[in-house]
mmCIF file of C-alpha atoms and ligand atoms in Angstrom:
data_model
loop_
_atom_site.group_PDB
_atom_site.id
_atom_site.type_symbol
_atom_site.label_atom_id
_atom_site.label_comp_id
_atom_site.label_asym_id
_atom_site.label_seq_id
_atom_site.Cartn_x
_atom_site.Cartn_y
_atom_site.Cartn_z
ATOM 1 C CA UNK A 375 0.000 0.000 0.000
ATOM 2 C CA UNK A 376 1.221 3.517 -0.874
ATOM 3 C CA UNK A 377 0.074 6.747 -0.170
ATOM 4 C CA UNK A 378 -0.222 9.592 -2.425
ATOM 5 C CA UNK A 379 -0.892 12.644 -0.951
ATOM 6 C CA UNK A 380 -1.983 16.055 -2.271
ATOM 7 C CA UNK A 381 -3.263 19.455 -0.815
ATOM 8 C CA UNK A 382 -6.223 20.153 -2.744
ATOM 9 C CA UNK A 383 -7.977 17.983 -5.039
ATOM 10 C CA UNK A 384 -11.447 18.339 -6.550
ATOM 11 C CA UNK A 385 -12.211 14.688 -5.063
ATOM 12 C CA UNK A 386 -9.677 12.094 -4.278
ATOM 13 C CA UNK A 387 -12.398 9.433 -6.222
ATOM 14 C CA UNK A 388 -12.589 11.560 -9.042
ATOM 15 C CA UNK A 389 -8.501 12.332 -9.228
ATOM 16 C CA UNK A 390 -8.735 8.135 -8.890
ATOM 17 C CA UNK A 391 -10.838 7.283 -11.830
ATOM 18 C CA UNK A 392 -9.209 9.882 -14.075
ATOM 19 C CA UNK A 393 -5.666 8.480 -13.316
ATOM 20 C CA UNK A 394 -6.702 4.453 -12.173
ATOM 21 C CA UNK A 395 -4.095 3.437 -15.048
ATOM 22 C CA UNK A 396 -0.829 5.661 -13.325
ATOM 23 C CA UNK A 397 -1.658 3.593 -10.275
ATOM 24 C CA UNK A 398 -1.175 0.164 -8.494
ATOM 25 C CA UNK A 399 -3.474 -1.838 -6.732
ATOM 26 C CA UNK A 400 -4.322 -1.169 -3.084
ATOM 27 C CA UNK A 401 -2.719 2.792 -4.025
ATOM 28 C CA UNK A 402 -4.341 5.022 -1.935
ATOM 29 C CA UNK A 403 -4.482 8.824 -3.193
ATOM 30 C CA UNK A 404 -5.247 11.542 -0.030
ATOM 31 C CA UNK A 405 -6.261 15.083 0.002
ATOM 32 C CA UNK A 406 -6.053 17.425 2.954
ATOM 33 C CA UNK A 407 -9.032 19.104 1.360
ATOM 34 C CA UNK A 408 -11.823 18.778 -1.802
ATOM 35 C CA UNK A 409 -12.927 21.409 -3.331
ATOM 36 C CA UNK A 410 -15.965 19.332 -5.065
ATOM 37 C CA UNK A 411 -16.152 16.216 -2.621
ATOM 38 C CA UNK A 412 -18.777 13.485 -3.333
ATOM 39 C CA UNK A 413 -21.038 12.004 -1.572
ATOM 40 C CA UNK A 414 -24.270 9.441 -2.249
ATOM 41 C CA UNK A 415 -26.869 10.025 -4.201
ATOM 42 C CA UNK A 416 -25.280 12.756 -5.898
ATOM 43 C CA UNK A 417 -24.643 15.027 -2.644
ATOM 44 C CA UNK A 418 -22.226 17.339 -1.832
ATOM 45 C CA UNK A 419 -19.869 15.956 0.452
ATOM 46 C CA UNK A 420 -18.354 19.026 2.636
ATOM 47 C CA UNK A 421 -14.247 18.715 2.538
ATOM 48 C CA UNK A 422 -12.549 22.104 4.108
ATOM 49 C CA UNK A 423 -9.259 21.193 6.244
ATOM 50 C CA UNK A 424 -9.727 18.941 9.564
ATOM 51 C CA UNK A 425 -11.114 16.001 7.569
ATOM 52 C CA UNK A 426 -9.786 12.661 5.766
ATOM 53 C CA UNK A 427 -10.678 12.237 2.884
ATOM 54 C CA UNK A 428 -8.747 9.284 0.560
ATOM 55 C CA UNK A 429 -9.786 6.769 -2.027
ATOM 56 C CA UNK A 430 -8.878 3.404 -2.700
ATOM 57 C CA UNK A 431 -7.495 2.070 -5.976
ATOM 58 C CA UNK A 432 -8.785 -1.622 -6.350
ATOM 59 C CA UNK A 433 -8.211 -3.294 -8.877
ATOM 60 C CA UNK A 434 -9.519 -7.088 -8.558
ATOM 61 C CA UNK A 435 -7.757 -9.860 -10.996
ATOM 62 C CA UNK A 436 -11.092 -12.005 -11.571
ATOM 63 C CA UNK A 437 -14.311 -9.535 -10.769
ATOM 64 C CA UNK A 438 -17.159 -10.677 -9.528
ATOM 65 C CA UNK A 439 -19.115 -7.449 -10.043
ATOM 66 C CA UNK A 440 -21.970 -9.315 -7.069
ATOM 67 C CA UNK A 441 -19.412 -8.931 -4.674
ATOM 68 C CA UNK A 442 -17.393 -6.017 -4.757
ATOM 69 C CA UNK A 443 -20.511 -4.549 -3.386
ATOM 70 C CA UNK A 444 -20.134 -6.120 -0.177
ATOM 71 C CA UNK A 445 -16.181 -4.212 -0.236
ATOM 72 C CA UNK A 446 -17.925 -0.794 0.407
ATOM 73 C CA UNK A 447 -19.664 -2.291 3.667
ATOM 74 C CA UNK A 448 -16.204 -3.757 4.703
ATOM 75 C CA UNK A 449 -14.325 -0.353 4.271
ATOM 76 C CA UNK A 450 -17.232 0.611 6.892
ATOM 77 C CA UNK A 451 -16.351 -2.043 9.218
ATOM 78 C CA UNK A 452 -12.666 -1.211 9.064
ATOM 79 C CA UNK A 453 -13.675 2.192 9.624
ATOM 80 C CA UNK A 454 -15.377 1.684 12.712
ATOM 81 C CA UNK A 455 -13.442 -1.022 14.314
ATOM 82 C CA UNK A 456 -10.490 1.479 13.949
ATOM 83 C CA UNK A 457 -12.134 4.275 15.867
ATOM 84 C CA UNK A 458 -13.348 1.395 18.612
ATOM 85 C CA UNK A 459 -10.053 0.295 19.365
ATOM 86 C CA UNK A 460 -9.031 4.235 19.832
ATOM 87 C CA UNK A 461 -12.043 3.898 22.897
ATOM 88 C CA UNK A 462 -14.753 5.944 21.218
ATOM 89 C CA UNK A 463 -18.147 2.939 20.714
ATOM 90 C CA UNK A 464 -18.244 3.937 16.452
ATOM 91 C CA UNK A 465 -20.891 1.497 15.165
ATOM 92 C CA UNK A 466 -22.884 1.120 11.857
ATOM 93 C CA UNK A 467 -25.778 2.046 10.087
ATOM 94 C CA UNK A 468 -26.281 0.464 6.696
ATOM 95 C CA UNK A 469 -25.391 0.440 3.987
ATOM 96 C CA UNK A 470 -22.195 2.135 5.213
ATOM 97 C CA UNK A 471 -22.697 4.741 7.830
ATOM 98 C CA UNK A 472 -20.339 5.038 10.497
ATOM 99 C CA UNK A 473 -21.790 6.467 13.509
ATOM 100 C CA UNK A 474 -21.298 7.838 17.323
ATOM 101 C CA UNK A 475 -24.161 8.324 19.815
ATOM 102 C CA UNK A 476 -26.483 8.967 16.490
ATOM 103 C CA UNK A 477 -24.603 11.043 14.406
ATOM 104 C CA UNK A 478 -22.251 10.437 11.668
ATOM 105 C CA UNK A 479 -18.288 11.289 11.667
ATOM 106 C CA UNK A 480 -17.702 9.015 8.311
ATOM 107 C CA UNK A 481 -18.987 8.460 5.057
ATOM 108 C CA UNK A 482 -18.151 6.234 2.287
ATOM 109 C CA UNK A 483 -18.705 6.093 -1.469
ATOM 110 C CA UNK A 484 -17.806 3.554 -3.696
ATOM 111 C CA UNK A 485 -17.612 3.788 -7.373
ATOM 112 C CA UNK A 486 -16.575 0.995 -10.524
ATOM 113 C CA UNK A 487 -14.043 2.590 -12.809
ATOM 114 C CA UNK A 488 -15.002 1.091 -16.479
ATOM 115 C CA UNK A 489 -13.618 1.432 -20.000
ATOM 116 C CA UNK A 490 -16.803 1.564 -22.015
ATOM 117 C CA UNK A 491 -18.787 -1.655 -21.019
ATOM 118 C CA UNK A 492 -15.536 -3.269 -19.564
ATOM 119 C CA UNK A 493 -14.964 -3.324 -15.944
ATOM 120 C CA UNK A 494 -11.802 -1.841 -14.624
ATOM 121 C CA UNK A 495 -11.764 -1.778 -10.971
ATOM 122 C CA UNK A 496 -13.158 0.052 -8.596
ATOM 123 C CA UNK A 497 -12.273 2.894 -6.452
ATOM 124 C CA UNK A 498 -13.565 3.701 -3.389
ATOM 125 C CA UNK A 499 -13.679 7.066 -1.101
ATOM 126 C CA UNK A 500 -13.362 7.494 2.653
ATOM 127 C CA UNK A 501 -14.366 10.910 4.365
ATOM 128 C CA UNK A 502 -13.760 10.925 8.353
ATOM 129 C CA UNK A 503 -14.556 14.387 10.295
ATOM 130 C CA UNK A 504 -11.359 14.150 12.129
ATOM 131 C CA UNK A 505 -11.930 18.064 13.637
ATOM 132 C CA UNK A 506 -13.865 20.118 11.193
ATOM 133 C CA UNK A 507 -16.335 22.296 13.006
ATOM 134 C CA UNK A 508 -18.562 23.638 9.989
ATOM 135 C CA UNK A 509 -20.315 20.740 8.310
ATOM 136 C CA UNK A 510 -22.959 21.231 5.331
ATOM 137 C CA UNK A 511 -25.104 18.066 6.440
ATOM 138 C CA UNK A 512 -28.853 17.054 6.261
ATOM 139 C CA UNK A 513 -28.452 15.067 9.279
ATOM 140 C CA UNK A 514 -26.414 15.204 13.247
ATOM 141 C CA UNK A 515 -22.553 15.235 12.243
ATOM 142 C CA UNK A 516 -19.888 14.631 14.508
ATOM 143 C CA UNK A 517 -15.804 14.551 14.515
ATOM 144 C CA UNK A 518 -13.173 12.228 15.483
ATOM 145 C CA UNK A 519 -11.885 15.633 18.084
ATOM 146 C CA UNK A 520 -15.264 15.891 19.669
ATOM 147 C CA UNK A 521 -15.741 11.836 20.502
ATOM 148 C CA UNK A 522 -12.414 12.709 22.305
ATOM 149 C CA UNK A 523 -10.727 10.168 20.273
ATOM 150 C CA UNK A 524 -6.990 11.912 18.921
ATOM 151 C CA UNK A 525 -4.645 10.244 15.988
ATOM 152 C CA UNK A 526 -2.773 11.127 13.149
ATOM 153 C CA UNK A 527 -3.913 10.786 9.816
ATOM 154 C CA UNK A 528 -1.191 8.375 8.531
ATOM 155 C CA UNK A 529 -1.900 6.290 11.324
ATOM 156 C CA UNK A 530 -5.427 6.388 11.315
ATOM 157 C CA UNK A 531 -5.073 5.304 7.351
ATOM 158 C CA UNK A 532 -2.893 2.621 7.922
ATOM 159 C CA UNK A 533 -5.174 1.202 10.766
ATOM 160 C CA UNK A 534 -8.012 1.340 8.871
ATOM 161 C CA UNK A 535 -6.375 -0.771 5.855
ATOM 162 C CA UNK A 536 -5.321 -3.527 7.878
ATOM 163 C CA UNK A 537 -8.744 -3.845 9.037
ATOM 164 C CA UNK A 538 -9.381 -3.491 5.586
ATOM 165 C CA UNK A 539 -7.177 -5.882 3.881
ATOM 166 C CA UNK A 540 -7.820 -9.545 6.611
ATOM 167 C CA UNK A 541 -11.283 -8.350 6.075
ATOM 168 C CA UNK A 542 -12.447 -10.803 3.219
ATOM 169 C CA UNK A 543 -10.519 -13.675 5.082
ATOM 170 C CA UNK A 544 -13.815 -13.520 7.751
ATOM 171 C CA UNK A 545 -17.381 -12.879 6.976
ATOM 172 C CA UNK A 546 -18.342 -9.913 6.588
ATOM 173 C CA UNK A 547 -21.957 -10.314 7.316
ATOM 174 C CA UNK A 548 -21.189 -11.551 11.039
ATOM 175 C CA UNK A 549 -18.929 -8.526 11.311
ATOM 176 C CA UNK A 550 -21.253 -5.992 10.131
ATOM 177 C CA UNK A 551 -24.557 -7.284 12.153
ATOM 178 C CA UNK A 552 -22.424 -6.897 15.518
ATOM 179 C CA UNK A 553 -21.379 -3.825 14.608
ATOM 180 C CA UNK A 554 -24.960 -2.782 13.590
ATOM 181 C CA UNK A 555 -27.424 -2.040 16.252
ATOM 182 C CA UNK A 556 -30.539 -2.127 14.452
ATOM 183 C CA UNK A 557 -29.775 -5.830 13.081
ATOM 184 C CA UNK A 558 -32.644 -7.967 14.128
ATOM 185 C CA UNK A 559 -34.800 -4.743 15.318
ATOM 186 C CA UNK A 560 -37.750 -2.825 13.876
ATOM 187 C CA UNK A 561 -36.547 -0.540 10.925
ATOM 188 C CA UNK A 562 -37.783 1.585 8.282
ATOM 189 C CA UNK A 563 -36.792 2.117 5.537
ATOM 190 C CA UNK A 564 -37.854 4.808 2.887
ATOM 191 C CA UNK A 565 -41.155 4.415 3.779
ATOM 192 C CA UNK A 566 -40.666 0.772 4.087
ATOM 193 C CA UNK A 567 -41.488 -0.864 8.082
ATOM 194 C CA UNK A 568 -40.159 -4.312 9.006
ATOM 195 C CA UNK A 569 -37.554 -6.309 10.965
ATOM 196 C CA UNK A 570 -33.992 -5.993 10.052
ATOM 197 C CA UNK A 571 -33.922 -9.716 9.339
ATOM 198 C CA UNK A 572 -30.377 -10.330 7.645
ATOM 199 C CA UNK A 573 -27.957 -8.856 4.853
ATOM 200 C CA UNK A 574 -26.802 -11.065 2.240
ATOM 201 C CA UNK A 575 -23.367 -11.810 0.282
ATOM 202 C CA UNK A 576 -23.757 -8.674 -1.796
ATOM 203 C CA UNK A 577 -24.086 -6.669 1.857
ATOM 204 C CA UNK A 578 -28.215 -5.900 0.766
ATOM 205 C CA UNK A 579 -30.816 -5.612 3.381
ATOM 206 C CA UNK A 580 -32.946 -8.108 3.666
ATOM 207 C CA UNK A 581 -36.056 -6.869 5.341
ATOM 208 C CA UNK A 582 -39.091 -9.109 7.235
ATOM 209 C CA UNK A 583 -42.485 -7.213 6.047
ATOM 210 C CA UNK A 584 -45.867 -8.519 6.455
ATOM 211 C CA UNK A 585 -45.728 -9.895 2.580
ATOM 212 C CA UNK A 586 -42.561 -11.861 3.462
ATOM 213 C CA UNK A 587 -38.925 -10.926 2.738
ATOM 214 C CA UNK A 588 -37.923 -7.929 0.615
ATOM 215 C CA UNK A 589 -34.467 -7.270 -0.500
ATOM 216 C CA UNK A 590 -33.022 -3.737 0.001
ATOM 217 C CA UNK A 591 -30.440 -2.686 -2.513
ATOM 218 C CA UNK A 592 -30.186 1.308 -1.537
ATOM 219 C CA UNK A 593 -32.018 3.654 1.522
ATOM 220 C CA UNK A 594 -31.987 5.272 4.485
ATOM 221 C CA UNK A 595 -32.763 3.441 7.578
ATOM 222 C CA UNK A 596 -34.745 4.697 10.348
ATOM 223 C CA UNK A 597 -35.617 3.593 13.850
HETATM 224 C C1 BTN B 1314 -21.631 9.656 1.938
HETATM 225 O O1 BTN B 1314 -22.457 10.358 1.333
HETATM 226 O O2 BTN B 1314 -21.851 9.252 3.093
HETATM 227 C C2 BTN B 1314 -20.342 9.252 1.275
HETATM 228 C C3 BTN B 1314 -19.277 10.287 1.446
HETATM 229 C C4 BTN B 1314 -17.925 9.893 0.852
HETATM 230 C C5 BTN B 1314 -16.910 11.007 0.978
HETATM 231 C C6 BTN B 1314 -15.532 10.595 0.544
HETATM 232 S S1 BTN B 1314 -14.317 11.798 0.950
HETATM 233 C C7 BTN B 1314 -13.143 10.956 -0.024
HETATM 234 C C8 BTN B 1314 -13.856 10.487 -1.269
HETATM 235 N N1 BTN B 1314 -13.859 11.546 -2.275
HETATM 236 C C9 BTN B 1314 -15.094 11.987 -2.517
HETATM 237 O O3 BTN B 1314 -15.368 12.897 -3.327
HETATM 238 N N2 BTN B 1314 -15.987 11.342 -1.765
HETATM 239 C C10 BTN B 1314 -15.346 10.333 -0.942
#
């Protein structure tokens, strides 16, 4: 694993996909700040200085498009067992929330890198609130500096890829439902009520309505 780092990019996963061919596998480019950061669903993702923000270069020798999707929701669990073994209790909110006493210090967005219909890789972007006090946010944001939790971010990097890379050798699933508080609880989702019955090898939702079991690719869970 190398880092790059830079002071200002638009967004570390754009800067990836525009130059995936310059770099290696497992390269990881970092930006003290974005001046256009991403996030889901097409929102802004706010990126002055006191934040990390990196991406991910992956490039996987034999895809299986199914499930790299479950990558983004193990980047989440390395995320938050990171910040638990600095003291502070970070747990999960799916798809890939990472979150402290209900609000979020930690976002992640994952996106494939193709070359017309042919897969490339995939890239994907990490944005921790290490200490930045102005955040543009629909919902309760926190930072790393008010959980009381203090590291560097090199280190903070580097522990989050080891998680990262003996991930796969476990399952992810079993990780992720500890992690997750609302596993096995009451949930709803985009409209949607029902028990948070299970996610599968792709890291969907599987949700327990009254017409039976519904698969949840994408939403926003509520309690
Ligand atoms: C979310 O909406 O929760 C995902 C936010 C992902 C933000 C990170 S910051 C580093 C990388 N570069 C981006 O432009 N976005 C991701």
């Amino acid at each position: 694993m190398n880092i790059f780092g830079f002071d200002s990019l638009s967004s570390t996963n754009t800067y990836a996909i525009e130059h995936f061919d310059e770099y290696q596998h497992q390269d990881i480019i970092m930006a003290q700040v974005q001046t256009a950061g991403k996030g889901r669903k097409g929102r802004r993702w706010s990126s002055e200085t006191g934040g990390l923000y990196f991406t991910v270069i992956l490039k996987p020798v034999a895809p299986e498009l199914e499930k790299l999707s479950s990558l983004t929701q193990i980047m989440a669990i390395s995320v938050c067992k990171a910040v638990r073994k600095l003291g502070a209790k970070a747990y999960l909110k799916w798809p890939n929330d990472v979150l402290y006493k209900g609000k979020k210090f930690c976002g992640i967005l994952s996106e494939a890198v193709m070359n017309g219909a042919n897969f490339k890789g995939l890239v994907i972007g990490v944005g921790v609130n290490i200490e930045q006090k102005v955040i543009v946010s629909e919902k309760p944001f926190t930072s790393l500096a008010e959980m009381g939790v203090k590291i560097s971010k090199s280190v903070l990097i580097e522990s989050i890829f080891s998680h990262f890379e003996s991930m796969p050798k476990v399952d992810f699933k079993e990780e992720f439902k500890k992690l997750c508080p609302t596993f096995g609880k009451e949930i709803v989702i985009d409209g949607k009520t029902g028990i948070f019955e299970d996610i599968d090898d792709c890291g969907r939702l599987i949700l327990k309505t009254e017409n039976g079991l519904e698969t949840i690719i994408a939403g926003d869970v509520n309690f």
